[in-house]
XYZ file of C-alpha atoms in Angstrom:
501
model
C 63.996 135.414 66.422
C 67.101 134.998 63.907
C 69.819 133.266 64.050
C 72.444 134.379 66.054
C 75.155 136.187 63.894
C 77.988 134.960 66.293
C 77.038 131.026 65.130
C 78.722 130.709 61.553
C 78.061 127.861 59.104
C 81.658 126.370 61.214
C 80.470 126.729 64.600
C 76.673 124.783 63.565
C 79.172 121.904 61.477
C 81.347 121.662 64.660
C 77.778 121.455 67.211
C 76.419 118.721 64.386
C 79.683 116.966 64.347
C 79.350 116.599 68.402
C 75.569 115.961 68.627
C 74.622 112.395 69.965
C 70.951 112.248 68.778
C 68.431 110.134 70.882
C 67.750 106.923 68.684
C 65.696 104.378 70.774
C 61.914 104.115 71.449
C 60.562 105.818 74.222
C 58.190 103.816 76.228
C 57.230 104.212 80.008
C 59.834 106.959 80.593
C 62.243 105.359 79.523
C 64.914 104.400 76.216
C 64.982 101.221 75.246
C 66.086 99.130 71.623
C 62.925 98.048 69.427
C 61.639 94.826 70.561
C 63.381 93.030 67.486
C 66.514 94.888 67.758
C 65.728 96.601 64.267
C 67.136 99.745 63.295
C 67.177 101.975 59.751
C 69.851 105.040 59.011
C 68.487 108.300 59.673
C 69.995 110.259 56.232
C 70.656 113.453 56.422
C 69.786 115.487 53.570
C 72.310 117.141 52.783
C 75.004 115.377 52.634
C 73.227 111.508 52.032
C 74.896 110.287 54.711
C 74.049 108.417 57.842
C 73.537 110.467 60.996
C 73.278 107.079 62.744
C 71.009 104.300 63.939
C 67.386 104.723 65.052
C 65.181 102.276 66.535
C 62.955 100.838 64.211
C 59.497 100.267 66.086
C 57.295 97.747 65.111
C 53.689 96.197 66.450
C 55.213 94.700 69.590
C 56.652 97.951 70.383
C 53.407 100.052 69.529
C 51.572 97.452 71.847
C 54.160 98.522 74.891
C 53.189 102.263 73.979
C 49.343 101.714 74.295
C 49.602 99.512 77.218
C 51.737 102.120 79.138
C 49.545 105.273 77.498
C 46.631 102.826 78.932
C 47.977 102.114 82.678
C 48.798 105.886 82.900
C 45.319 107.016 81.758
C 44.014 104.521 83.867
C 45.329 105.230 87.344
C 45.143 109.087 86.830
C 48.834 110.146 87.195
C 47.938 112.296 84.400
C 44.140 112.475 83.465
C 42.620 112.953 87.116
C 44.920 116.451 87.962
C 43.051 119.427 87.695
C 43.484 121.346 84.763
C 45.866 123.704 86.557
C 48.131 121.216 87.443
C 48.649 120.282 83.693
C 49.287 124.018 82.699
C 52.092 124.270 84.974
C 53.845 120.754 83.525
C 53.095 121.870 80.066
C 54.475 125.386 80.937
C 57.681 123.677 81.940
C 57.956 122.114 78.870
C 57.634 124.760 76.920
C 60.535 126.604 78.615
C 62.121 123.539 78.538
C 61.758 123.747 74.693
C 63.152 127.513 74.202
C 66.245 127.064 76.620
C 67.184 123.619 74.019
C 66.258 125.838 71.294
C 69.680 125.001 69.778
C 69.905 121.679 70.309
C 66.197 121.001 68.730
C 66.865 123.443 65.536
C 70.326 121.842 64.896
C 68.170 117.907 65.353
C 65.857 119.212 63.050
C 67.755 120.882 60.484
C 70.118 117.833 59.964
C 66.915 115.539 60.216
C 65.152 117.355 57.554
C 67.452 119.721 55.292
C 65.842 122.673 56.230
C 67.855 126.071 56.803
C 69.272 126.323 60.405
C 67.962 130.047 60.223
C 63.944 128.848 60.004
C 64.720 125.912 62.391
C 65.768 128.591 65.096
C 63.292 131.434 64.215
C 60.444 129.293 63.038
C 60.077 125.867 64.110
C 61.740 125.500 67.475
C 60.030 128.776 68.720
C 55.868 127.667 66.887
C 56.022 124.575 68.691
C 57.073 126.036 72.096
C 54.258 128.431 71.859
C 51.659 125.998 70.525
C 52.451 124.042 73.729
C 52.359 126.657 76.115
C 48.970 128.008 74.215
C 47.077 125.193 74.980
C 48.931 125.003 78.813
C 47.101 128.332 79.157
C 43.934 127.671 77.136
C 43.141 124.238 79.212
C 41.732 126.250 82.846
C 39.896 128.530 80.542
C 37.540 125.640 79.035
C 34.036 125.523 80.658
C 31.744 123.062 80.555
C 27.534 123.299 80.285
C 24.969 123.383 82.178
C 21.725 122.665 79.346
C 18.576 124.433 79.524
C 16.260 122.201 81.032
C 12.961 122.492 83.062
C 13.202 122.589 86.785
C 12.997 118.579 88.130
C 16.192 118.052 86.026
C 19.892 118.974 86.012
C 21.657 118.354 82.818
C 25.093 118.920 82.414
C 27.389 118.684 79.581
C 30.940 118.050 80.347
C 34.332 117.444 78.243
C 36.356 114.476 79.066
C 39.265 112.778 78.060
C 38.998 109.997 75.042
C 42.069 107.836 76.475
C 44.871 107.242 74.668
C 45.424 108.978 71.250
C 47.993 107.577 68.669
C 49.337 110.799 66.463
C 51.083 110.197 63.280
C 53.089 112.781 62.094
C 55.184 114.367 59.044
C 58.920 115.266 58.607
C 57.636 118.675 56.515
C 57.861 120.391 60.131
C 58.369 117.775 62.750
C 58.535 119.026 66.016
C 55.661 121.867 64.641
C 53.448 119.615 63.843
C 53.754 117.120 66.676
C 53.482 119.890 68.801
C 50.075 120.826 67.466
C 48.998 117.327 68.606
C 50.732 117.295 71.718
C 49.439 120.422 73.318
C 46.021 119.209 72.793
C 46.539 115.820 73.592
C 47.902 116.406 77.190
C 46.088 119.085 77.966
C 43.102 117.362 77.500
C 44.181 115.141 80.059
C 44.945 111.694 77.537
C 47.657 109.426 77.094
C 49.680 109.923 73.560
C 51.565 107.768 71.604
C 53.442 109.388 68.948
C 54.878 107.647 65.774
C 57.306 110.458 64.138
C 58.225 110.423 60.332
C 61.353 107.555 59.528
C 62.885 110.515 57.862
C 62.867 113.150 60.822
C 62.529 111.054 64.183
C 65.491 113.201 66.396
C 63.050 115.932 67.500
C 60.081 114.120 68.843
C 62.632 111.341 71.267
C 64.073 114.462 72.677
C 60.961 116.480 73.641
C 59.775 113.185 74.957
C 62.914 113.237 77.562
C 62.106 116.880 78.123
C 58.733 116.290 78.548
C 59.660 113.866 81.758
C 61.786 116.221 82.602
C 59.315 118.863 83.271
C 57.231 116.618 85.288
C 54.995 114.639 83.064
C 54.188 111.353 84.324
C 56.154 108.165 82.927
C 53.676 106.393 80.232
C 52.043 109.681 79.041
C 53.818 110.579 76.180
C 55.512 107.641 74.579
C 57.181 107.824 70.939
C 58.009 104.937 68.909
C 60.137 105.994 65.693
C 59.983 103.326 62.990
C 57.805 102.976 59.044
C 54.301 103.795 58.279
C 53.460 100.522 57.327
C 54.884 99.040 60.153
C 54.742 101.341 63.461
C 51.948 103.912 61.763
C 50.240 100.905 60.429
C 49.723 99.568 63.744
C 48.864 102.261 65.696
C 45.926 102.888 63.379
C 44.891 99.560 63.644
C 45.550 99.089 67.472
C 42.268 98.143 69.251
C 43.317 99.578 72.023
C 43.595 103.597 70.793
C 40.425 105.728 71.490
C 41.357 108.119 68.426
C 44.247 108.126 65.941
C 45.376 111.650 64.522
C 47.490 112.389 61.523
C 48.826 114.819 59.153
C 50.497 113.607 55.820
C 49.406 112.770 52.143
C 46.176 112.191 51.230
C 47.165 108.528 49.997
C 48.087 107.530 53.657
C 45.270 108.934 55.420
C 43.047 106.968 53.478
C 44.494 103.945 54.680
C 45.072 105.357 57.882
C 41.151 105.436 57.930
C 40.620 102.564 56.469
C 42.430 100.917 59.576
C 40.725 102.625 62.142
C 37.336 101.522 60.194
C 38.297 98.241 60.674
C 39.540 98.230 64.096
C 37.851 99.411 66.858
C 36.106 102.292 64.858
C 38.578 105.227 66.334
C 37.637 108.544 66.052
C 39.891 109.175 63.578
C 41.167 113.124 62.426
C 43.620 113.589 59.038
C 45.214 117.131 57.646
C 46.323 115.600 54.611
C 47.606 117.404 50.968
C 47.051 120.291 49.226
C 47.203 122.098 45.857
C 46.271 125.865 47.296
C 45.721 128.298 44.698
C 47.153 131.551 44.994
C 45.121 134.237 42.852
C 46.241 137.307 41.900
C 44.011 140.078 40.277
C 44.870 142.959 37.993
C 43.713 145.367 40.674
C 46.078 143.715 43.163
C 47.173 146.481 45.272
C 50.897 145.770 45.550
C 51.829 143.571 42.728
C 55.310 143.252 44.163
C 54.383 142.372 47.516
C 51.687 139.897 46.036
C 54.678 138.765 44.128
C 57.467 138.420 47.443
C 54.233 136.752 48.725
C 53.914 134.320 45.979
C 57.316 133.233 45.737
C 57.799 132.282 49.669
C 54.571 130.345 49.615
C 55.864 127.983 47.233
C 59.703 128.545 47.666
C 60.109 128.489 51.733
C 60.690 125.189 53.445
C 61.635 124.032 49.935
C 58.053 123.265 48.777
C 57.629 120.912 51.362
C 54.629 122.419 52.760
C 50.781 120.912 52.635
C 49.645 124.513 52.528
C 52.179 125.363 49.810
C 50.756 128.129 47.486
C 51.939 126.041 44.407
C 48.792 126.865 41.561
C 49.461 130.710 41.197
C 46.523 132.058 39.339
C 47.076 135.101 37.833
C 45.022 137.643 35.209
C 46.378 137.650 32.318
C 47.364 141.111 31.624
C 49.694 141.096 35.064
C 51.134 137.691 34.477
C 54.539 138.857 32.929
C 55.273 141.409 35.291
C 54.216 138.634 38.542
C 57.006 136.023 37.070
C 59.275 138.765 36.199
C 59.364 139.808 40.049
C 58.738 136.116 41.271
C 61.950 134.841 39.101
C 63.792 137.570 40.790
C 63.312 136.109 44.213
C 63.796 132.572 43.431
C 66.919 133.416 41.992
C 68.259 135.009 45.200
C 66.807 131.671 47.476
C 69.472 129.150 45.638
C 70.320 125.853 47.812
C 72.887 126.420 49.872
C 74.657 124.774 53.257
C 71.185 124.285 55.470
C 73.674 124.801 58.695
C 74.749 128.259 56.951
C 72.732 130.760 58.579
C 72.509 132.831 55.268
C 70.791 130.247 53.593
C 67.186 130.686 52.401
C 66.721 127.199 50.836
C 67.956 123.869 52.317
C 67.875 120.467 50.865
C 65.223 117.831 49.656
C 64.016 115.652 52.678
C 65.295 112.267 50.892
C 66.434 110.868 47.422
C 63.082 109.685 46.988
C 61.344 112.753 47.318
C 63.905 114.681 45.461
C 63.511 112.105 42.395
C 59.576 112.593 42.734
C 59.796 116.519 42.407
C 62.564 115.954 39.338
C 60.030 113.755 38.176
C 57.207 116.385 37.921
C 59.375 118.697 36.290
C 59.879 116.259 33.371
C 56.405 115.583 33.489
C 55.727 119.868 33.097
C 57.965 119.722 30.394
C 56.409 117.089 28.508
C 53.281 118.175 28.772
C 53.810 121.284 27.008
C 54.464 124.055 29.915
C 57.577 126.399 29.897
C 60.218 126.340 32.724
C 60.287 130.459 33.495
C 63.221 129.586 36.154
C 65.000 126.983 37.412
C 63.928 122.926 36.881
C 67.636 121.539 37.509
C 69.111 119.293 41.014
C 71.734 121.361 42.391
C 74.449 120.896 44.475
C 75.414 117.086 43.190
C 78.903 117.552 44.894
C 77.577 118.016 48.686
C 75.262 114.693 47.777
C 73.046 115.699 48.965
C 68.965 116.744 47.596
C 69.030 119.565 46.870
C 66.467 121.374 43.668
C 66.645 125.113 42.623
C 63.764 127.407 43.059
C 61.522 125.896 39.697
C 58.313 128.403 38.073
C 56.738 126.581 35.102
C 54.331 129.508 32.577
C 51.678 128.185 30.162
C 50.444 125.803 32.823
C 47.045 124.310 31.826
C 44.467 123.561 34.276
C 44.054 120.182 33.434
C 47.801 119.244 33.571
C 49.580 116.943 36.113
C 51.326 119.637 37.752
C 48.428 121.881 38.320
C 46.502 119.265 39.667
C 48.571 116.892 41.710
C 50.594 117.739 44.891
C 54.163 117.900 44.087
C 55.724 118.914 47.740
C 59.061 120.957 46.540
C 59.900 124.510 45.270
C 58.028 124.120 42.020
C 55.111 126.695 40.934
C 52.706 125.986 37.973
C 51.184 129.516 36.415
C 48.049 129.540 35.068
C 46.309 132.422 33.337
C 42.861 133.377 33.610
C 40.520 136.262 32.272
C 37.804 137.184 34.564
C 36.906 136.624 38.223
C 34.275 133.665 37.816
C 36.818 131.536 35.794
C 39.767 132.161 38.650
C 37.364 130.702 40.960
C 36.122 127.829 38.771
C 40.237 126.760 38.261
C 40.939 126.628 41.991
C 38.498 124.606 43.312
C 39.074 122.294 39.988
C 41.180 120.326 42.386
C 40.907 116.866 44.727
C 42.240 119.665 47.854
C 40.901 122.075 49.680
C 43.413 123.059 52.234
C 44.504 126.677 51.802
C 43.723 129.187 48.652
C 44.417 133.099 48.239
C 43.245 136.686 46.649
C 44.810 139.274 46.073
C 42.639 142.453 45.140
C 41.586 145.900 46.172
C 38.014 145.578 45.915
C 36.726 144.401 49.070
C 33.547 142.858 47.879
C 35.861 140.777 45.274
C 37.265 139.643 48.018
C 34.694 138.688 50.069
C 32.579 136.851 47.486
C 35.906 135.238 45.817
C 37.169 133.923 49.754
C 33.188 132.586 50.196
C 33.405 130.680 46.944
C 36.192 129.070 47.425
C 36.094 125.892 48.619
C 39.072 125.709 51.212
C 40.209 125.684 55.191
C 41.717 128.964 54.398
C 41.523 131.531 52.622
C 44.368 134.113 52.748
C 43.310 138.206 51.375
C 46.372 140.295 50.294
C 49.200 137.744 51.693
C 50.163 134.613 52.186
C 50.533 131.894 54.741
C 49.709 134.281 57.833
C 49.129 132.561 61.048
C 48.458 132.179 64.577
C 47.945 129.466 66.494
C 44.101 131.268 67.740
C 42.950 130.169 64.431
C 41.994 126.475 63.163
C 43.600 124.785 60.649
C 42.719 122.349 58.021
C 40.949 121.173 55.143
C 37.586 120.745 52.617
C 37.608 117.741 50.474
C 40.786 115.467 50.434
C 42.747 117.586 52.754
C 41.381 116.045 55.614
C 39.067 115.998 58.166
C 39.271 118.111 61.639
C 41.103 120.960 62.433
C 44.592 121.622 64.239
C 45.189 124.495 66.288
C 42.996 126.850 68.409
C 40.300 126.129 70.634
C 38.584 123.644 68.049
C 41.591 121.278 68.347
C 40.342 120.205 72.079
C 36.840 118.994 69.625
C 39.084 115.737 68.216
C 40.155 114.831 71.788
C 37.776 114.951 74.148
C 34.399 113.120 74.537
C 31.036 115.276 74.810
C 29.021 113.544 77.925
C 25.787 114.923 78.771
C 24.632 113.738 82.658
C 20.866 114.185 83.358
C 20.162 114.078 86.763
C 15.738 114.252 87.966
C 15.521 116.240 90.671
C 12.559 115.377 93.280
């Protein structure tokens, strides 16, 4: 779904200039201030201005969130209907969701820089699916009944853990909440979600909606505040039965380490990557493997965990693969994110825009060649904004092929021969997504069971549905978003045994 042709760049700045964003804390079904009165400036990227005041959540207000998740889980308002009953609230939401389709792509685009164009056909429309997916998917569940002898009944059932805390990124915001949410409630527990600082607008809004479709007040309750306040807390809260969260790899560490030390929460992370994307001589389209290439590392500015940002490619194809690669970055130049002919938005913050220019010096210094790009853009607008960068000459052991960078930059690496392709991508600390490209099937098959990732794509890129898990080996994470599996990280297993006479 594109964006509409009738909405210009004017009509999005005059809906933006008219928007009145929610801002508080959500708590009990209801907006309220932070206990403390404490607020930050939600920035939007683009310009570096303030798009106002948000609530700035802190461990008293995290403790009203688990206490009301609690009471609610507790009394059954929302974890004793039947499974059917949830559907049809979740359902609600998620048409709820499409007819504010606007509303949520224009919160998210000036929350997070990204075009208006992938906010509308992208992001809005994922997470309305992902929640009506599991709406649908939660009467469809069946429990066990084990194999036993016959003087005993054992069954094994799936209930709900409680309350789950969910910590999530400003890379897709409402996306990626929604891939906790739908799980969450239809599993019948209590969430309390702590958005990113940097993109908060999306998650208070589907929170209203949510009540509006018929959720139960203390269900879903966000607090909006700092991960080493609000986040911080949540993990730590003795009170949460699991904490979920997607983000770096840094933070989940310490995310774990405060569950560890807590109440020992069952505790899931989808945390960073550094997918390799390889490309053989006998690819069968080189300039489809090529489009491919360049939107994996180019889309959503960069700012993607999955990000196809090591491109490995044989040696005798690599010229012609940067020579078609260059060509698309060159046409996906920053422009106005609320211009719906714009391919690449803006940098999520200052910071982040500093740590990508950063990399590129380091690239530089370390002796690789900028093919295209390696410049901020855009100074005028103030906002973040950095072209479409491809570095050639990239060795394996440099900074940039080995750390996760999260912008538009691509390192190129050369290799010779099958075995070493495989030996260079999983030369890594990630294991989140990786790619082939080749004709020969059984190259493909042995090259996607060697390597050592969540994912492995064959002959594109990024390709997705919400029926298949997500998630990574190594230090991207533990668990898996999306499908059926997701329902694994919030329910308990109980088995009942039952003698019979």
């Amino acid at each position: 779904m594109a964006a509409q042709p009738s909405v210009s760049a004017t009509d999005w700045h005059a809906r933006a200039a008219q928007v009145k964003p929610r801002s508080q804390v959500f708590i009990d079904g209801k907006f309220a201030p932070a206990m403390n009165g404490a607020t930050f400036d939600n920035i939007n990227p683009a310009t570096g201005r303030s798009l106002g005041a948000v609530a700035a959540g802190e461990q008293a207000d995290v403790d009203r969130a688990v206490a009301s998740g609690r009471n609610a889980f507790r009394t059954g308002t929302w974890s004793h209907r039947p499974p059917k009953a949830r559907k049809k609230v979740l359902l609600a939401l998620a048409d709820l969701m499409l007819a504010n389709r606007d509303e949520l792509a224009l919160l998210e685009t000036l929350d997070t820089g990204k075009p208006i164009s992938d906010s509308l056909a992208v992001d809005i429309p994922s997470a309305a699916n992902c929640i009506r997916w599991y709406a649908e998917a939660v009467d469809k569940i069946y429990d066990e009944v084990a194999p036993t002898g016959p003087n005993a009944l054992a069954t094994i059932t799936r209930e709900a853990m409680g309350v789950v805390g969910a910590i999530v990124p400003w890379n897709f915001p409402l996306l990626m909440a929604s891939w906790k949410i739908g799980p969450v409630l239809a599993a019948g527990n209590s969430l309390v979600l702590k958005p990113s600082e940097k993109s908060p607008l999306t998650a208070l809004r589907v929170a209203e909606l949510a009540l509006e479709a018929g959720l139960p007040p203390g269900v879903f309750n966000v607090v909006p505040g700092f991960g080493h306040t609000a986040g911080k807390a949540l993990a730590a809260h003795m009170d949460v039965d699991c904490i979920a969260f997607t983000g770096s790899t840094a933070t989940g560490k310490s995310v774990m380490q405060s569950a560890a030390m807590s109440n020992l929460k069952k505790v899931s992370l989808e945390c960073g990557g550094k997918s390799p994307n390889i490309v053989l001589a006998d690819c069968p389209d080189i300039d489809r493997a090529a489009t491919a290439a360049a939107f994996a590392i180019f889309f959503n500015q960069g700012e993607m965990c999955s990000a196809g940002s090591r491109l490995l490619v044989q040696d005798s194809i690599k010229d012609a693969m940067l020579e078609k690669i260059a060509a698309v970055g060159r046409a996906m130049q920053p422009g106005d994110p609320l211009d719906p002919a714009t391919k690449l938005g803006a940098i999520v913050d200052e910071t982040q825009m500093k740590r990508v220019l950063s990399y590129i010096d380091v690239g530089r210094n370390d002796g690789a060649q900028v093919a295209l790009g390696g410049a901020r853009v855009r100074q005028e607008s103030g906002g973040f904004f950095v072209e479409p960068t491809v570095f050639d000459g990239v060795k394996p052991t440099m900074r940039i092929a080995k750390e996760e960078i999260f912008g538009p930059v691509l390192a190129t690496i050369t290799f010779r021969n099958v075995a070493e392709a495989i030996e260079i991508a999983n030369d890594v600390d990630y294991g989140l997504a990786a790619a082939v490209w080749t004709r020969d099937i059984n190259t493909a098959h042995r090259t996607a069971r060697a390597l050592r990732a969540g994912t492995v794509y064959v002959n594109c890129y990024d390709a997705d549905d919400i029926t298949v898990p997500f998630g990574g080996f190594k230090q991207s994470g533990i668990g898996r978003d999306k499908s059926l599996h997701a329902f694994d990280k919030y329910t308990e297993l109980k088995t009942t045994w039952i003698e019979l006479s």
